[in-house]
Short mmCIF file of C-alpha atoms and ligand atoms in Angstrom, two decimals:
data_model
loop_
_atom_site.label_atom_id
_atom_site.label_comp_id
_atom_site.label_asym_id
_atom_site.label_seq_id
_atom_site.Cartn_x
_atom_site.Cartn_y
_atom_site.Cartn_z
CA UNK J 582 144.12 80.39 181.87
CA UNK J 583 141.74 80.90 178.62
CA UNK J 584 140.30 78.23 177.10
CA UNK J 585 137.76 77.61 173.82
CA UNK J 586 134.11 76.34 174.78
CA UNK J 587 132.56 74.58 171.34
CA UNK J 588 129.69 73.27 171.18
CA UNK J 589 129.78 71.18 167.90
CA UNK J 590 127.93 69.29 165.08
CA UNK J 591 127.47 72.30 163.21
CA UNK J 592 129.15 72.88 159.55
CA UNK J 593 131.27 75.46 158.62
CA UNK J 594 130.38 77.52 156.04
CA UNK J 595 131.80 80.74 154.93
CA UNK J 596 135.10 82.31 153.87
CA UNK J 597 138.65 82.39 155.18
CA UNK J 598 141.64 84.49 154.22
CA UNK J 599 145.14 82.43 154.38
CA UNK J 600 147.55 84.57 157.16
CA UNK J 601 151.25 84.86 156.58
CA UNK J 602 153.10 82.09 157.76
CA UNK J 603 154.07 81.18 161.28
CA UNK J 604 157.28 79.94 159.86
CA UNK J 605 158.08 82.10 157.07
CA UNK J 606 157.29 84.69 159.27
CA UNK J 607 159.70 83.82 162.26
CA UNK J 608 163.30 83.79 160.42
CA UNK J 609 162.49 86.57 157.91
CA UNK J 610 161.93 88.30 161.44
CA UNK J 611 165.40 86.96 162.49
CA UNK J 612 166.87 87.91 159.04
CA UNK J 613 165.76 91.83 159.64
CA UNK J 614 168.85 91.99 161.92
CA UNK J 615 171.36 91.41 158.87
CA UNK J 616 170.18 95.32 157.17
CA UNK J 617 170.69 98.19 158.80
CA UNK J 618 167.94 100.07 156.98
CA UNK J 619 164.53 100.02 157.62
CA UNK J 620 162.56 97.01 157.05
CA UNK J 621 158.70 96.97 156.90
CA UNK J 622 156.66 93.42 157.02
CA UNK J 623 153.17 93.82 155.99
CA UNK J 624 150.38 91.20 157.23
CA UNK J 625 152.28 89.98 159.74
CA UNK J 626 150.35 87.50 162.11
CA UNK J 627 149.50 88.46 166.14
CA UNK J 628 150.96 85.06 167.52
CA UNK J 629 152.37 84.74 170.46
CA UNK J 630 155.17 83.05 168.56
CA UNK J 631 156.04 86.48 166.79
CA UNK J 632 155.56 88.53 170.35
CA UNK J 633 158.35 86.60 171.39
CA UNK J 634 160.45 87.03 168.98
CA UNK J 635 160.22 90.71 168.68
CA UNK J 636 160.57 91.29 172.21
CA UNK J 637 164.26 89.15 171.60
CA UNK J 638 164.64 91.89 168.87
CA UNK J 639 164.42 94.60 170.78
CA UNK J 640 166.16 93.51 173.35
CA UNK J 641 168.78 93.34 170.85
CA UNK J 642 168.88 97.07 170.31
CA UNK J 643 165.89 97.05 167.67
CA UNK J 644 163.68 99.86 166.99
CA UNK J 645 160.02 98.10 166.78
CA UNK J 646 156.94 99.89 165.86
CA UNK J 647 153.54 97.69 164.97
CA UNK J 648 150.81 99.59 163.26
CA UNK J 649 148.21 96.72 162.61
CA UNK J 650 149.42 94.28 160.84
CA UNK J 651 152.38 96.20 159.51
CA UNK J 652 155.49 95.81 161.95
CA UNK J 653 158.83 97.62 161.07
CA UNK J 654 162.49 96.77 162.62
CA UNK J 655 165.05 99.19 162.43
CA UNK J 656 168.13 97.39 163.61
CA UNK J 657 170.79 100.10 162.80
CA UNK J 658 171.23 100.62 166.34
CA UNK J 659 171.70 96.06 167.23
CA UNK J 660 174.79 95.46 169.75
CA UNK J 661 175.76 93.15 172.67
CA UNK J 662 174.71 89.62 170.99
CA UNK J 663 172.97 88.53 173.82
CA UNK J 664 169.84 86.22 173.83
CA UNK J 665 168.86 85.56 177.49
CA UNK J 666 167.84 82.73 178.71
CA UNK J 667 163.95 83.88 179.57
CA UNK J 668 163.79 84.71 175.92
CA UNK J 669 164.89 81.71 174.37
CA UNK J 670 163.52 79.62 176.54
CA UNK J 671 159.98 81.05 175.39
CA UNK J 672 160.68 80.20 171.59
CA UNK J 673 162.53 77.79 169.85
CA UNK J 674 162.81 79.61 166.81
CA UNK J 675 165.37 82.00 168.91
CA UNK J 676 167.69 79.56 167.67
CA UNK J 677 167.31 81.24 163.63
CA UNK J 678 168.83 84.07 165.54
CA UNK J 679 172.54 82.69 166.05
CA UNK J 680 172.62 82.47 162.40
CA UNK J 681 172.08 86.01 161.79
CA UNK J 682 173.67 87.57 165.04
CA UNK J 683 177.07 86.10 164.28
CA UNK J 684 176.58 87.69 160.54
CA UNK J 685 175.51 91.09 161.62
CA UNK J 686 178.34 91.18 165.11
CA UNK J 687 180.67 88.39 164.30
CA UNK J 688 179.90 87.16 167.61
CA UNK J 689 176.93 85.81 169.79
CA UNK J 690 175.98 84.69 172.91
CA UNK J 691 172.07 82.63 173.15
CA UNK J 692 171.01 80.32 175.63
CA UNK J 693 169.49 77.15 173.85
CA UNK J 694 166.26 77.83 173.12
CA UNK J 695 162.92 76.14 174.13
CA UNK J 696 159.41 76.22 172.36
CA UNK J 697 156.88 73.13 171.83
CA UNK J 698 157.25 69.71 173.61
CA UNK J 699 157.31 67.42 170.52
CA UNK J 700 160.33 65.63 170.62
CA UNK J 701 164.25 66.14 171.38
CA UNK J 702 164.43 68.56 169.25
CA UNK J 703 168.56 68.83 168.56
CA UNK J 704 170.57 71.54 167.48
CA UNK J 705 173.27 69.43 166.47
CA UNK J 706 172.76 69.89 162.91
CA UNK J 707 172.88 73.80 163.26
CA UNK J 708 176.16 73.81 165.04
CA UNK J 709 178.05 71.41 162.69
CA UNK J 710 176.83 73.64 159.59
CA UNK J 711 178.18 76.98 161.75
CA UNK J 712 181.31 75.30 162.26
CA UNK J 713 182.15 74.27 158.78
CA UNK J 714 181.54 77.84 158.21
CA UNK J 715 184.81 78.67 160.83
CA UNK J 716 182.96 79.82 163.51
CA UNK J 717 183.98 79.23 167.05
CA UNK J 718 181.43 77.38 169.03
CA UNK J 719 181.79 76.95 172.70
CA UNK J 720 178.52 75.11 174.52
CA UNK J 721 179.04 76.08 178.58
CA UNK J 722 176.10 76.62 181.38
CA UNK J 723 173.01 76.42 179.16
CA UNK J 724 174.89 78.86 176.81
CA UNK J 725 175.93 78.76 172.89
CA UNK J 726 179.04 80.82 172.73
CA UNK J 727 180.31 81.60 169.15
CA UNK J 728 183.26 83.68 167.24
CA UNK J 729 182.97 84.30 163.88
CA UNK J 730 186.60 85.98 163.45
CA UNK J 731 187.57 82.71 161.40
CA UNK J 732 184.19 82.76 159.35
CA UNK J 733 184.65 81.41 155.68
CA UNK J 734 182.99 80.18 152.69
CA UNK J 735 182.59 76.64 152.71
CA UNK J 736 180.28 73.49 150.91
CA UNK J 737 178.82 71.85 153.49
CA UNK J 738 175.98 68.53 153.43
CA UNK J 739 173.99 68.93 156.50
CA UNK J 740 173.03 65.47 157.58
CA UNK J 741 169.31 66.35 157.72
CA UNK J 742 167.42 68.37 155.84
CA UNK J 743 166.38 70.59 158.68
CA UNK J 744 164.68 73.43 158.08
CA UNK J 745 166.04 75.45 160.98
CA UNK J 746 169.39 74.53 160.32
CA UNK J 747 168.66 76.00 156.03
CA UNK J 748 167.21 78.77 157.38
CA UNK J 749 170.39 79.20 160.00
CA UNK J 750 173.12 78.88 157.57
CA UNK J 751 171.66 80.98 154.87
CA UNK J 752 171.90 83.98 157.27
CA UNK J 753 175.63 82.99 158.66
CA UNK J 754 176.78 82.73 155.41
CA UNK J 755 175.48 86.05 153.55
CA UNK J 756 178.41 88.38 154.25
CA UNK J 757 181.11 85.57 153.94
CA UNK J 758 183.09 86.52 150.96
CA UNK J 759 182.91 83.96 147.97
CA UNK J 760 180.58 81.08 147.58
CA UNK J 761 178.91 78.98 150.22
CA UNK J 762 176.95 75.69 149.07
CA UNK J 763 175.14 73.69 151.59
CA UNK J 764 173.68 70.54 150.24
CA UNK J 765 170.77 68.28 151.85
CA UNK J 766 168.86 71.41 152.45
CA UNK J 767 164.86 71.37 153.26
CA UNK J 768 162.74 72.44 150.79
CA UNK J 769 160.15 74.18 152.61
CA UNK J 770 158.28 76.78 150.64
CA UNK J 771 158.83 79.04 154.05
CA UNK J 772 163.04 78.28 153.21
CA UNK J 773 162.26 80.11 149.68
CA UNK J 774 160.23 82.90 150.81
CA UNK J 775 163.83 83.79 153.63
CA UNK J 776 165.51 83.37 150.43
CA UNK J 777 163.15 86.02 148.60
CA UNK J 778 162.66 88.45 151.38
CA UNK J 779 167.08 88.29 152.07
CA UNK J 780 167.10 88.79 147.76
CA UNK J 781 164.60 91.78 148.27
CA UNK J 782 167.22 93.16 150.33
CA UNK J 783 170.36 93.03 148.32
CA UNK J 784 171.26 89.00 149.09
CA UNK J 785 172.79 86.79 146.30
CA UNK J 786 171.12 83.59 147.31
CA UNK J 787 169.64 80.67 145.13
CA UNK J 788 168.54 77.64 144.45
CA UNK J 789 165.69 77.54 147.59
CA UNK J 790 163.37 74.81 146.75
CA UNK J 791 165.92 72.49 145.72
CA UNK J 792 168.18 70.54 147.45
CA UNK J 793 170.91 72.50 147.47
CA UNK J 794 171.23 76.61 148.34
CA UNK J 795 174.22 78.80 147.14
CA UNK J 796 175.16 82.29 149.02
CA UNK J 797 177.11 84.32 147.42
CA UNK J 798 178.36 86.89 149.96
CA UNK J 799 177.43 90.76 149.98
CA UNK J 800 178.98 93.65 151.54
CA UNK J 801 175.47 94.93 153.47
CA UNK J 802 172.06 94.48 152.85
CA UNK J 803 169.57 97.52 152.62
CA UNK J 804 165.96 97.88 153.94
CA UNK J 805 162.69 96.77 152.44
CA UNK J 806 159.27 95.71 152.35
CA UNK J 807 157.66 92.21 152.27
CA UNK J 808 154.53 90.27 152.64
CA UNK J 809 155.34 86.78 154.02
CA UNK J 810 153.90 83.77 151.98
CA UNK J 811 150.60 82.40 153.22
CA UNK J 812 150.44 79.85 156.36
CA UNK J 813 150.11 76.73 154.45
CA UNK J 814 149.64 74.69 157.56
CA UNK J 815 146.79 77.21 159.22
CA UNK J 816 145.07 76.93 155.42
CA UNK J 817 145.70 72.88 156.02
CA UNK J 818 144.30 73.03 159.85
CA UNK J 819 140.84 74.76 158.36
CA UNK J 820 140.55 72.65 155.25
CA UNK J 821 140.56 69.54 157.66
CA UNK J 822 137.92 71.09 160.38
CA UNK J 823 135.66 71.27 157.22
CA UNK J 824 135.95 68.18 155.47
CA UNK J 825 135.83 66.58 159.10
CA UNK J 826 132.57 68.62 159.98
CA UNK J 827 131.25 69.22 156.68
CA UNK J 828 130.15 72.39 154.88
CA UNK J 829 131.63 74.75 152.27
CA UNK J 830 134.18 76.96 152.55
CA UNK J 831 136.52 79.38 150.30
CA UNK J 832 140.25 80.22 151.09
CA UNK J 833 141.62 83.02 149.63
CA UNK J 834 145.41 83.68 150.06
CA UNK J 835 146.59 80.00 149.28
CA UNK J 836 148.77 78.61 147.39
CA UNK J 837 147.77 75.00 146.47
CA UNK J 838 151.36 73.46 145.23
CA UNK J 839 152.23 74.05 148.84
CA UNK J 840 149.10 71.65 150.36
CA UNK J 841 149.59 69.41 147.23
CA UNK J 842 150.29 65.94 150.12
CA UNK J 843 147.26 66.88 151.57
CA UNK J 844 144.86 67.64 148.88
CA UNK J 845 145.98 63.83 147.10
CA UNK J 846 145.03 62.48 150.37
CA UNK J 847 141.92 64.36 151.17
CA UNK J 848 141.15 63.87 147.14
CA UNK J 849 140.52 59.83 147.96
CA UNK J 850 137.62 60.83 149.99
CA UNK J 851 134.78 61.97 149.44
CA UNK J 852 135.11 65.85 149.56
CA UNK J 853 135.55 68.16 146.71
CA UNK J 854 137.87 70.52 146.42
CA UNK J 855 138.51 73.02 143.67
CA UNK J 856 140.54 76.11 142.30
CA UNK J 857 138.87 79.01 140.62
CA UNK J 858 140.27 82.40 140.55
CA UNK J 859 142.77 82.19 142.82
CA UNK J 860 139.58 80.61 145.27
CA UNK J 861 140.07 77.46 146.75
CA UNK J 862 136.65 75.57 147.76
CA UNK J 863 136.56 72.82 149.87
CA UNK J 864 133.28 70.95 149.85
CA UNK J 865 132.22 68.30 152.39
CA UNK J 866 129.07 66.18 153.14
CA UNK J 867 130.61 65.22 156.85
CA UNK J 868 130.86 61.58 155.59
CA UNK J 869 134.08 59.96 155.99
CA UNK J 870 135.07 56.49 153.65
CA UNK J 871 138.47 55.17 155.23
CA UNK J 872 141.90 57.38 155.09
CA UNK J 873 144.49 55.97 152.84
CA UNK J 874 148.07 55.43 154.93
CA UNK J 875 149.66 58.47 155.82
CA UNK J 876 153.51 58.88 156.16
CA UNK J 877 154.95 62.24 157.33
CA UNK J 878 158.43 63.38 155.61
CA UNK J 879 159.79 66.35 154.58
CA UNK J 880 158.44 68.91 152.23
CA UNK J 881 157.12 67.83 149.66
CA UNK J 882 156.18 65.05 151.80
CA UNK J 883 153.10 65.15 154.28
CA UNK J 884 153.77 67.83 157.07
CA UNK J 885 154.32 66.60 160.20
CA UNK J 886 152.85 69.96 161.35
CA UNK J 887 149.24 68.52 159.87
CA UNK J 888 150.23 64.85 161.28
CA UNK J 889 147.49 65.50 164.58
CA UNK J 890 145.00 67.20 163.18
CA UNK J 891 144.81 63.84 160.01
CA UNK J 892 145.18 61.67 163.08
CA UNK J 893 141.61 63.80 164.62
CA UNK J 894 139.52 63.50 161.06
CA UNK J 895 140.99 59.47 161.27
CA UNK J 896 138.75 59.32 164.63
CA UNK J 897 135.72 59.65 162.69
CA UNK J 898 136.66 57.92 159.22
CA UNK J 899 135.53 54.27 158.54
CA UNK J 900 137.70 51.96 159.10
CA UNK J 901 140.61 51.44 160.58
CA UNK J 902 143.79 54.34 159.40
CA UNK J 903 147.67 54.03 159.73
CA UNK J 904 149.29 57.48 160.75
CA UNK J 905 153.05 57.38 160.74
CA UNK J 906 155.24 60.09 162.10
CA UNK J 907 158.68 59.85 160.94
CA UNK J 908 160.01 63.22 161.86
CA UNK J 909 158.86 64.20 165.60
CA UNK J 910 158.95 61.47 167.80
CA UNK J 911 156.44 62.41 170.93
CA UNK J 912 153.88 64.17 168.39
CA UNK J 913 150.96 61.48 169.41
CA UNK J 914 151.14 62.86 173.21
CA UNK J 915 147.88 64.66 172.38
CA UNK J 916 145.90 61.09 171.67
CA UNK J 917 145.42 60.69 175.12
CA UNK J 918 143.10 63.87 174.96
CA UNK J 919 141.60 61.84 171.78
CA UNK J 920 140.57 59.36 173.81
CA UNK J 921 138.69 61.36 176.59
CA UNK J 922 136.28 62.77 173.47
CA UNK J 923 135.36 58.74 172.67
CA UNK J 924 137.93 58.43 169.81
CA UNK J 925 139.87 54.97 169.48
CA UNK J 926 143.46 55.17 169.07
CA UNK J 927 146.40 52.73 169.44
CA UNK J 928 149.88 53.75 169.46
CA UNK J 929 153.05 51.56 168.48
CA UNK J 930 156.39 53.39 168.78
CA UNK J 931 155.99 56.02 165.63
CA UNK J 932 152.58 54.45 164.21
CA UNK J 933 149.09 55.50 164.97
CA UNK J 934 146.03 53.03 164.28
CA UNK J 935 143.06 54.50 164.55
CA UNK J 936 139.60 52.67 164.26
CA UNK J 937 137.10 55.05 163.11
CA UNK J 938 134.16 56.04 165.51
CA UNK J 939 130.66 57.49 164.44
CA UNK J 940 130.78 59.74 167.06
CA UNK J 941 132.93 61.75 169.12
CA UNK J 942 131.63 63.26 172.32
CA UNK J 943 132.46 66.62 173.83
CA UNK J 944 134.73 66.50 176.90
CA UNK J 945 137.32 68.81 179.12
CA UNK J 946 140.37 68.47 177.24
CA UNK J 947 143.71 70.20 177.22
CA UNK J 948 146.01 71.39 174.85
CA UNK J 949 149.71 69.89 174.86
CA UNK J 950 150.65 71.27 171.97
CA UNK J 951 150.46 74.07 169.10
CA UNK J 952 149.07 71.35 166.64
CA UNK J 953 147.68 69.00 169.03
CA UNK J 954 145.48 71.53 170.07
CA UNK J 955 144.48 72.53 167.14
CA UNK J 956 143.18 69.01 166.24
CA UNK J 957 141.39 69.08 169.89
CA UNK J 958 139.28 72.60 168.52
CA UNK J 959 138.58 70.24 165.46
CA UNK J 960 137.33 67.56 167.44
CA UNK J 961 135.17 70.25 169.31
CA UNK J 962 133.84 71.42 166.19
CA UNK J 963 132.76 67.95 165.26
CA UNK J 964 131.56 66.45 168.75
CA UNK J 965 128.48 66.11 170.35
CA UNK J 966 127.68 67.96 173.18
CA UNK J 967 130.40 70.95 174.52
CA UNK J 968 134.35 70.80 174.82
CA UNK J 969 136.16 72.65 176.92
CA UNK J 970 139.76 73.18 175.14
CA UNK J 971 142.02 74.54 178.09
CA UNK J 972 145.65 75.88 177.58
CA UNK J 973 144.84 77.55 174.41
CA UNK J 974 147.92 79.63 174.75
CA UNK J 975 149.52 76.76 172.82
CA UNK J 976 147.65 76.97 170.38
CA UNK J 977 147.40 81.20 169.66
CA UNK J 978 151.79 80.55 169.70
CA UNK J 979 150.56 79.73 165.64
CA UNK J 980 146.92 80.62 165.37
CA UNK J 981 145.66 83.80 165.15
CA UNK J 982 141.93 84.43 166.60
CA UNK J 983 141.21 80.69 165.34
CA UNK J 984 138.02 80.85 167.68
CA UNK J 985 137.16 84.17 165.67
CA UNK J 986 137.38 82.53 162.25
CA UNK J 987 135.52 79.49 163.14
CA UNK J 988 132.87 81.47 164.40
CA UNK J 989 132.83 83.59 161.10
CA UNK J 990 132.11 80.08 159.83
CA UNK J 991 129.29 79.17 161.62
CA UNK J 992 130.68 77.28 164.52
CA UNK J 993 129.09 78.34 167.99
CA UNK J 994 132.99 78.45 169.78
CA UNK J 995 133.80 81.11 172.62
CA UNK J 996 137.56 82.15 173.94
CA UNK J 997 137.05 82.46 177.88
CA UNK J 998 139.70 83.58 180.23
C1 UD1 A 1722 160.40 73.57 161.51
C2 UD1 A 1722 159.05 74.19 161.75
C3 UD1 A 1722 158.11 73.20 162.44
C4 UD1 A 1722 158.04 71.92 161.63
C5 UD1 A 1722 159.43 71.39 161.32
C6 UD1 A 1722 159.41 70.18 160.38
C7 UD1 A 1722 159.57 76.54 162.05
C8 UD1 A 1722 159.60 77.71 162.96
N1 UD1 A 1722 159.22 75.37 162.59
O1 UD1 A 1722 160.94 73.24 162.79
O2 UD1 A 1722 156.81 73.80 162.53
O3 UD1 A 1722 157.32 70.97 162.37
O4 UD1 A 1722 160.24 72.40 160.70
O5 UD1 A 1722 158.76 70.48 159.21
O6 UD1 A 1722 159.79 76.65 160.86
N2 UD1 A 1722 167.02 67.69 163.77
C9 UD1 A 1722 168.19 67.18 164.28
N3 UD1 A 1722 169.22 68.05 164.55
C10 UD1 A 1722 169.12 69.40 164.30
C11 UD1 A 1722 167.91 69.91 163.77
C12 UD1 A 1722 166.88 69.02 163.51
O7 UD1 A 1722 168.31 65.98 164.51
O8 UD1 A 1722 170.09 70.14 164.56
C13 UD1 A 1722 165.89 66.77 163.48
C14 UD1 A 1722 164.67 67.06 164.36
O9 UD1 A 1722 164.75 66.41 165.60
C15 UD1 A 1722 163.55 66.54 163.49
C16 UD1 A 1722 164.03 66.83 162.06
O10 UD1 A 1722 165.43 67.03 162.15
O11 UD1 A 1722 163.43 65.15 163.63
C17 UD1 A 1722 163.39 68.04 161.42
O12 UD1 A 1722 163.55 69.16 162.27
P1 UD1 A 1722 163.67 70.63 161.65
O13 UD1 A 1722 163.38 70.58 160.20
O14 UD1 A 1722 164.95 71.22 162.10
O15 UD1 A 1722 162.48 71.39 162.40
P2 UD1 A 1722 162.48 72.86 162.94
O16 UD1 A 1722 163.28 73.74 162.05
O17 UD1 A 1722 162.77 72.85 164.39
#
């Protein structure tokens, strides 16, 4: 099993270019299925994440071929509908796949997929949407069984705004003659980039962004080429491990609307951080005043997704900070990791109170999750002494050669198998 060995208290200095998104990346992979042309994605991250979901691709019948970071799909030759167990059981985004499959076959066949341990995780929200769309669902043996010989345009609320179930039912719904509007949608930036990259290939969809998406349905799609938008959350995870250890460091690739929740809370501190020419530079003197409350909601709310590593710069903050998580409900399983490394944490049912330490010290600790353990590597970075960071593979499911780019900054941080 590899694991990171940091040994911290140094500050990170340097330069870091913003990846393509994790999650923009994952259903505009999914979405390649609808064309039957050629579609090239440029800068497209090494996760383990996006292994996954290519091998699920090509088990599908697509032709894959990665040349760096370029990968292009040719799905002319896509049949069957199947999505094996294995497969989905190894990623959770599988599930953006149903969406497309029954567009592209009018039928599929996926076992209900897996991914990260952070709560229940229902899919209840993407079936109700499919079947106000017609389709055919029958749930048997582990399996998701659906017919789309029925499939129509419909308006349809989804009772959350999930973003897996936007994502699903803008796919399901883009060869459905007439208009489909589904209301209560997420806003994600990631939901308008699948709306750009399905426009870029001959998709009538709008309105991404708001609360409400209309797809107007086409007869095909064509190929293309696209650059995912850049991993707001990755940019998010870096900008903490600075301010937390202090030091200066310049993103390029960001876009900072997207991180606008974080930046007004990281703002009430005392870091500074600045746009210049498409530069963002976040400066910090490794002192921490007290975090104001933090909520988590949907976009444009605070991201859950930067809930844990907030909760590992509260460790070291004065004071005592209030972390709410309103979205996933077993996201604080990591804080028992937290504690190992000296930090002082309370939970009570969704709310995290954490009285700030002046130190943290470096300890054996194990990932439990893809965020979780990316707040452990920041808690490395800041500790005394050496962490071990063990099941890293959780964390390289979203982060590409994180140990690399820390290093690049400074940080003395080693991957060993
Ligand atoms: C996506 C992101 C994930 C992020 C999450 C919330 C991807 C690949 N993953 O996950 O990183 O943490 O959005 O921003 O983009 N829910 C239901 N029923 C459903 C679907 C969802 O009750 O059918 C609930 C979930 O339990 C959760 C909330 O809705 O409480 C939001 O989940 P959702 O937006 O669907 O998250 P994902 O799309 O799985």
């Amino acid at each position: 099993m590899s694991k990171y060995i940091i040994n911290g208290g140094k500050r990170l200095v340097g330069q870091v270019e913003v990846p393509a998104a994790k999650n923009a990346v994952l259903p505009i992979l999914a979405a390649c299925i609808l064309s039957k042309g050629e579609v090239v994605i440029h800068k497209c991250p090494h996760l383990r994440d996006v292994d996954n979901m290519l091998k699920i691709l090509q088990d599908l019948g697509c032709k894959i071929k990665v040349e760096g970071s370029d990968v292009t799909i040719d799905s002319s030759c896509v049949s069957g509908g199947v999505v094996s167990h294995d497969l989905a059981q190894e990623l959770r985004s599988s599930i953006f796949l149903l969406g497309s499959i029954i567009a592209r076959l009018g039928k599929a066949d996926m076992a209900y997929p897996g991914g990260c341990e952070i709560g229940l995780r229902p899919i209840d929200i993407h079936l109700d949407g499919l079947k106000a769309l017609g389709i055919d669902i029958v749930e048997d043996g582990g399996h998701i069984y659906c017919d789309a010989c029925n499939i129509k345009s419909a308006d349809l609320i989804l009772d959350l705004p999930s973003v897996g179930a936007t994502e699903n039912l803008m796919m399901a719904a883009i060869f459905v003659k007439g208009k489909t509007v589904i209301r209560n949608v997420a806003r994600e930036p990631e939901i308008v980039d699948l709306q750009d990259f399905l426009n870029s290939m001959g998709a009538k969809v709008r309105g991404a962004g708001s609360s409400v998406i209309v797809v107007e349905g086409v007869a095909s799609l064509h190929g293309t080429e696209y650059t995912p938008v850049s991993d707001r959350i990755a940019a998010g995870s870096y900008i903490i491990s600075t301010v937390m250890c202090g030091g200066e460091v310049e993103f390029s690739n960001i876009i900072p609307e997207h991180l606008r929740s974080l930046i007004s809370k990281l703002c009430k501190t005392t870091c500074n951080i600045h746009m210049k020419n498409g530069i963002m530079t976040v400066r910090s003197n490794g002192r921490h005043p007290r975090l104001p409350k933090i909520d988590t909601m949907y976009y444009p709310g605070f991201p859950t997704d930067l809930q844990s590593q907030m909760t590992a710069l509260a460790t070291v903050c004065d004071g005592t900070s209030i972390i709410t998580e309103n979205i996933f409900e077993t996201r604080f399983k990591q804080i028992s990791e937290f504690r190992k490394m000296g930090a002082k944490v309370d939970v009570k049912g969704r709310t995290a109170i954490i009285e700030g330490v002046s130190r943290l010290s470096g300890a054996e600790v194990s990932a439990e999750d893809l965020r979780g353990g990316a707040s452990l590597v920041s808690m490395g970075l800041y500790a005394d002494k050496t962490t071990i960071v063990s099941d890293i593979f959780h964390i390289e499911r979203g982060y590409e050669g994180m140990d690399v780019i820390y290093a690049s900054l400074g940080a003395d941080i080693v991957r060993a198998d």
